[in-house]
């Protein structure tokens, strides 16, 4: 569900679109992975905005934002998209961003250090008119509206819209609506430079905790029965997508503090019954098990009972 949500947000940002250092060598950042056959990675040394329409200080802040990311040398358009996002977060909803002109300063087959020049037509400054929701039943509109850190008349900031969408996802997820999907759309008043945001809501079903299955060998007699008895307090309750109940369950069975719920639960997403069923293996299960996004992405391991 997280992937679907992020894809929707990226589609929204795409729809919206109609500083300097002299390092001695190409930087290598933490987590920078490369292998033979891959396209070289690029690191921006200098960003030049033509006709930026901003103060030097604001340009430098945008440059810092752009330079904080790593890019692939076959996709410099990502740099332009990030510049467009920076303008949209500052209220220039229809900013026109040119194709990046790239000059390689130095590098090798793995990494390139580049200077980038981009032409900008920032257009008009837009402000928020209102935010409305369709097809909502679980929460009142006023509560959903409070999830967005913007008031009518504020500069229309797409970054804050993203925060509001994420806040609504968490709000629904805490009630068990883990398939909740918001689809944002905009209505633009070019004469008044105002933007209305309309969010079509697919709430999805409310999921509950289902059955727990305990597999594997007991390290002591009665371990399986103890786990199943403890689970009775959770079965049938609305689930939440932050795993809070699963953490409480581990506390109830006196699991070691180092044990993480994503390491011990295998989750089965039953769409038809709107249930999340769980499995615990007392011995280490096979490698490579797939888990639902509700669980942390970690290798399963054993609970020793």
Coordinates of C-alpha atoms in Angstrom, one line a residue:
X1 CA 0.0 0.0 0.0
X2 CA 2.9 2.3 0.7
X3 CA 4.1 1.9 -2.8
X4 CA 0.7 2.7 -4.3
X5 CA 0.5 5.8 -2.1
X6 CA 3.9 7.1 -3.2
X7 CA 3.1 6.4 -6.8
X8 CA -0.1 8.5 -6.5
X9 CA 1.8 11.4 -4.9
X10 CA 4.4 11.3 -7.7
X11 CA 1.6 11.4 -10.3
X12 CA 0.2 14.4 -8.6
X13 CA 3.5 16.2 -8.6
X14 CA 3.9 15.4 -12.3
X15 CA 0.5 16.8 -13.0
X16 CA 1.3 20.0 -11.3
X17 CA 4.0 20.8 -13.9
X18 CA 2.0 21.8 -17.3
X19 CA 25.7 27.2 -4.2
X20 CA 28.7 25.8 -4.9
X21 CA 31.7 23.7 -3.9
X22 CA 35.0 22.6 -5.3
X23 CA 35.7 19.1 -4.1
X24 CA 39.0 17.6 -5.2
X25 CA 37.3 14.5 -6.5
X26 CA 33.9 13.0 -7.2
X27 CA 32.2 12.6 -3.8
X28 CA 31.2 9.1 -2.6
X29 CA 28.1 9.3 -0.3
X30 CA 27.0 6.8 2.2
X31 CA 25.0 4.0 0.6
X32 CA 26.4 4.8 -2.9
X33 CA 26.2 1.4 -4.7
X34 CA 27.6 0.8 -8.1
X35 CA 28.6 -2.3 -10.1
X36 CA 30.1 -2.9 -13.6
X37 CA 27.5 -2.4 -16.3
X38 CA 25.5 0.2 -14.4
X39 CA 25.1 3.8 -15.7
X40 CA 27.5 6.1 -13.9
X41 CA 26.1 8.2 -11.1
X42 CA 26.3 12.0 -11.2
X43 CA 26.8 14.5 -8.4
X44 CA 25.9 18.1 -8.9
X45 CA 28.8 20.5 -8.1
X46 CA 27.0 23.7 -9.2
X47 CA 23.5 24.5 -10.2
X48 CA 22.9 27.6 -12.3
X49 CA 19.3 28.9 -12.7
X50 CA 18.7 31.2 -15.6
X51 CA 16.0 33.8 -14.9
X52 CA 15.3 32.3 -11.5
X53 CA 13.1 35.0 -10.1
X54 CA 14.4 34.4 -6.6
X55 CA 16.9 36.1 -4.3
X56 CA 20.4 34.7 -4.2
X57 CA 19.8 33.2 -0.8
X58 CA 16.7 31.4 -2.2
X59 CA 18.7 30.2 -5.2
X60 CA 21.3 28.8 -2.9
X61 CA 18.7 26.9 -0.8
X62 CA 17.3 25.4 -4.0
X63 CA 20.9 24.4 -5.1
X64 CA 21.5 22.7 -1.7
X65 CA 18.3 20.7 -2.2
X66 CA 19.4 19.6 -5.6
X67 CA 22.9 18.8 -4.6
X68 CA 21.7 16.6 -1.7
X69 CA 20.6 13.9 -4.2
X70 CA 22.5 11.5 -6.4
X71 CA 21.5 11.1 -10.0
X72 CA 22.0 8.6 -12.9
X73 CA 23.8 9.9 -15.9
X74 CA 21.1 8.6 -18.2
X75 CA 18.3 10.5 -16.4
X76 CA 19.3 14.2 -15.9
X77 CA 15.6 15.0 -16.3
X78 CA 15.2 14.1 -12.6
X79 CA 17.2 17.2 -11.8
X80 CA 14.7 19.3 -13.7
X81 CA 11.8 17.6 -11.9
X82 CA 13.4 18.4 -8.5
X83 CA 13.9 22.0 -9.5
X84 CA 10.2 22.1 -10.6
X85 CA 9.2 20.6 -7.2
X86 CA 11.3 23.3 -5.4
X87 CA 9.4 26.0 -7.3
X88 CA 6.0 24.4 -6.6
X89 CA 6.8 24.2 -2.9
X90 CA 7.2 27.9 -3.0
X91 CA 3.9 28.6 -4.7
X92 CA 4.9 28.7 -8.3
X93 CA 2.5 26.0 -9.3
X94 CA 2.9 26.3 -13.0
X95 CA 6.6 27.0 -13.2
X96 CA 8.1 26.0 -16.5
X97 CA 11.5 24.3 -16.1
X98 CA 13.8 23.8 -19.1
X99 CA 15.8 20.8 -19.9
X100 CA 19.1 20.6 -17.9
X101 CA 22.3 21.5 -19.7
X102 CA 25.0 19.4 -18.2
X103 CA 28.8 19.9 -18.2
X104 CA 30.9 17.1 -16.8
X105 CA 33.7 18.5 -14.7
X106 CA 35.5 15.3 -13.9
X107 CA 34.7 11.6 -13.3
X108 CA 35.2 8.1 -14.4
X109 CA 33.0 5.1 -15.4
X110 CA 31.5 5.0 -12.0
X111 CA 30.9 8.7 -11.0
X112 CA 30.7 12.0 -12.7
X113 CA 30.9 15.5 -11.1
X114 CA 28.7 17.9 -13.1
X115 CA 27.6 21.5 -13.4
X116 CA 24.0 22.0 -14.4
X117 CA 22.3 25.0 -16.0
X118 CA 18.5 25.2 -16.2
X119 CA 16.3 27.9 -17.6
X120 CA 13.2 28.9 -15.5
X121 CA 10.0 30.7 -16.1
X122 CA 8.5 30.7 -12.6
X123 CA 5.1 32.1 -13.7
X124 CA 2.5 33.4 -11.2
X125 CA 2.4 32.9 -7.5
X126 CA -0.6 30.7 -6.5
X127 CA -2.4 30.5 -3.1
X128 CA -4.7 28.0 -1.6
X129 CA -8.4 28.6 -2.1
X130 CA -9.8 25.5 -0.3
X131 CA -9.4 21.8 0.3
X132 CA -12.4 19.4 -0.1
X133 CA -12.9 15.7 0.1
X134 CA -15.3 13.3 -1.7
X135 CA -16.6 9.8 -0.7
X136 CA -15.7 10.1 3.0
X137 CA -17.6 8.2 5.7
X138 CA -15.1 7.4 8.4
X139 CA -14.0 10.8 9.5
X140 CA -15.7 14.2 9.4
X141 CA -14.3 16.5 6.7
X142 CA -13.0 19.0 9.4
X143 CA -10.8 16.3 10.9
X144 CA -9.3 15.4 7.5
X145 CA -8.8 19.1 6.7
X146 CA -6.7 19.5 9.9
X147 CA -4.2 17.0 8.6
X148 CA -3.0 19.6 6.0
X149 CA -0.7 22.3 7.4
X150 CA -2.1 25.0 5.2
X151 CA -4.9 27.6 5.6
X152 CA -6.9 29.3 2.9
X153 CA -4.8 32.2 1.5
X154 CA -1.5 30.5 2.2
X155 CA 1.0 30.0 -0.6
X156 CA 0.1 26.8 -2.4
X157 CA 2.9 24.5 -1.3
X158 CA 2.9 21.0 -2.9
X159 CA 5.3 19.8 -0.2
X160 CA 2.7 20.6 2.5
X161 CA 0.0 18.9 0.4
X162 CA 2.2 15.7 0.4
X163 CA 2.5 16.0 4.2
X164 CA -1.3 16.3 4.5
X165 CA -1.8 13.2 2.3
X166 CA 0.6 11.2 4.4
X167 CA -1.1 12.4 7.6
X168 CA -4.5 11.2 6.3
X169 CA -3.0 7.9 5.4
X170 CA -1.8 7.5 9.0
X171 CA -5.1 8.6 10.4
X172 CA -7.0 6.0 8.4
X173 CA -4.3 3.3 9.0
X174 CA -4.6 3.7 12.7
X175 CA -8.3 2.7 12.4
X176 CA -7.6 -0.4 10.3
X177 CA -8.1 1.2 6.9
X178 CA -4.8 0.0 5.6
X179 CA -5.8 0.1 1.9
X180 CA -6.9 3.8 2.1
X181 CA -6.0 5.7 -1.0
X182 CA -6.3 9.5 -1.6
X183 CA -6.4 10.7 -5.1
X184 CA -5.7 14.5 -5.3
X185 CA -6.9 16.8 -8.1
X186 CA -6.7 20.5 -8.6
X187 CA -9.0 23.2 -9.9
X188 CA -7.1 26.4 -10.9
X189 CA -8.4 29.9 -11.0
X190 CA -5.8 31.7 -13.1
X191 CA -7.6 35.1 -12.8
X192 CA -7.3 35.1 -9.0
X193 CA -4.2 32.9 -8.9
X194 CA -6.0 30.4 -6.5
X195 CA -5.9 26.6 -6.4
X196 CA -8.6 24.4 -5.0
X197 CA -7.6 20.9 -4.0
X198 CA -10.1 18.2 -4.3
X199 CA -9.2 14.8 -2.8
X200 CA -11.2 11.8 -3.9
X201 CA -11.0 9.2 -1.1
X202 CA -11.1 5.4 -1.5
X203 CA -11.3 4.4 2.1
X204 CA -11.3 0.7 1.5
X205 CA -12.5 -1.9 4.1
X206 CA -11.6 -1.8 7.7
X207 CA -9.2 -4.6 8.5
X208 CA -9.2 -6.6 11.7
X209 CA -6.7 -8.9 13.3
X210 CA -7.5 -12.5 12.4
X211 CA -6.1 -15.8 13.4
X212 CA -2.6 -16.6 14.7
X213 CA -0.9 -19.8 13.7
X214 CA 2.1 -21.0 15.6
X215 CA 4.5 -23.4 13.8
X216 CA 7.8 -24.9 14.7
X217 CA 9.1 -26.8 17.6
X218 CA 8.6 -25.7 21.2
X219 CA 11.6 -25.1 23.3
X220 CA 9.5 -25.9 26.3
X221 CA 6.1 -27.6 26.7
X222 CA 3.1 -25.3 26.5
X223 CA 4.8 -22.5 24.5
X224 CA 2.3 -22.7 21.6
X225 CA -0.7 -22.6 23.9
X226 CA 0.7 -19.6 25.7
X227 CA 1.1 -17.7 22.5
X228 CA -2.4 -18.6 21.3
X229 CA -4.0 -17.6 24.6
X230 CA -2.2 -14.2 24.5
X231 CA -3.4 -13.6 21.0
X232 CA -7.0 -13.9 22.0
X233 CA -6.9 -10.4 23.4
X234 CA -6.1 -9.0 19.9
X235 CA -8.1 -11.2 17.6
X236 CA -11.0 -9.4 16.1
X237 CA -9.8 -5.9 16.9
X238 CA -9.2 -3.3 14.2
X239 CA -5.6 -3.4 13.1
X240 CA -3.3 -0.5 12.5
X241 CA -0.5 -0.2 10.0
X242 CA 2.2 1.0 12.5
X243 CA 2.3 -2.4 14.2
X244 CA 1.5 -1.0 17.6
X245 CA -0.7 -4.0 18.6
X246 CA 1.9 -6.4 17.5
X247 CA 4.4 -4.6 19.7
X248 CA 2.0 -4.9 22.6
X249 CA 1.6 -8.6 21.9
X250 CA 5.3 -9.1 22.1
X251 CA 5.3 -7.2 25.4
X252 CA 2.5 -9.5 26.7
X253 CA 4.5 -12.6 26.0
X254 CA 7.6 -11.2 27.6
X255 CA 9.7 -11.2 24.4
X256 CA 13.1 -9.8 24.7
X257 CA 13.3 -6.0 24.0
X258 CA 15.6 -6.7 21.1
X259 CA 12.9 -8.7 19.3
X260 CA 11.1 -6.7 16.6
X261 CA 7.6 -7.6 15.4
X262 CA 8.7 -7.6 11.7
X263 CA 11.2 -10.3 12.6
X264 CA 8.8 -12.8 14.0
X265 CA 5.4 -12.4 12.2
X266 CA 4.5 -13.6 8.8
X267 CA 1.4 -11.7 7.6
X268 CA -1.4 -13.0 5.4
X269 CA -3.6 -10.3 3.8
X270 CA -7.1 -11.6 3.4
X271 CA -8.8 -9.1 1.2
X272 CA -12.1 -11.0 1.0
X273 CA -12.6 -11.2 4.8
X274 CA -10.7 -7.9 5.5
X275 CA -8.5 -9.8 8.0
X276 CA -4.8 -9.9 8.7
X277 CA -3.8 -13.4 9.7
X278 CA -0.5 -14.0 11.3
X279 CA 2.0 -16.8 11.6
X280 CA 4.8 -17.3 14.1
X281 CA 7.4 -19.9 13.7
X282 CA 9.2 -21.0 16.8
X283 CA 12.2 -22.2 14.8
X284 CA 13.8 -19.9 12.1
X285 CA 11.6 -20.1 9.0
X286 CA 13.0 -20.3 5.4
X287 CA 14.8 -17.3 4.1
X288 CA 13.1 -14.8 1.7
X289 CA 9.6 -14.9 3.1
X290 CA 7.4 -12.1 1.8
X291 CA 5.6 -10.0 4.3
X292 CA 2.8 -7.4 4.1
X293 CA 3.9 -3.8 4.3
X294 CA 2.4 -3.6 7.8
X295 CA 5.4 -5.6 8.9
X296 CA 8.9 -4.2 9.0
X297 CA 11.1 -5.4 6.1
X298 CA 13.4 -7.7 8.1
X299 CA 14.3 -11.3 7.9
X300 CA 12.0 -13.5 10.0
X301 CA 13.6 -15.1 13.0
X302 CA 12.5 -17.3 15.9
X303 CA 10.7 -16.6 19.1
X304 CA 12.2 -18.9 21.7
X305 CA 9.6 -20.3 24.0

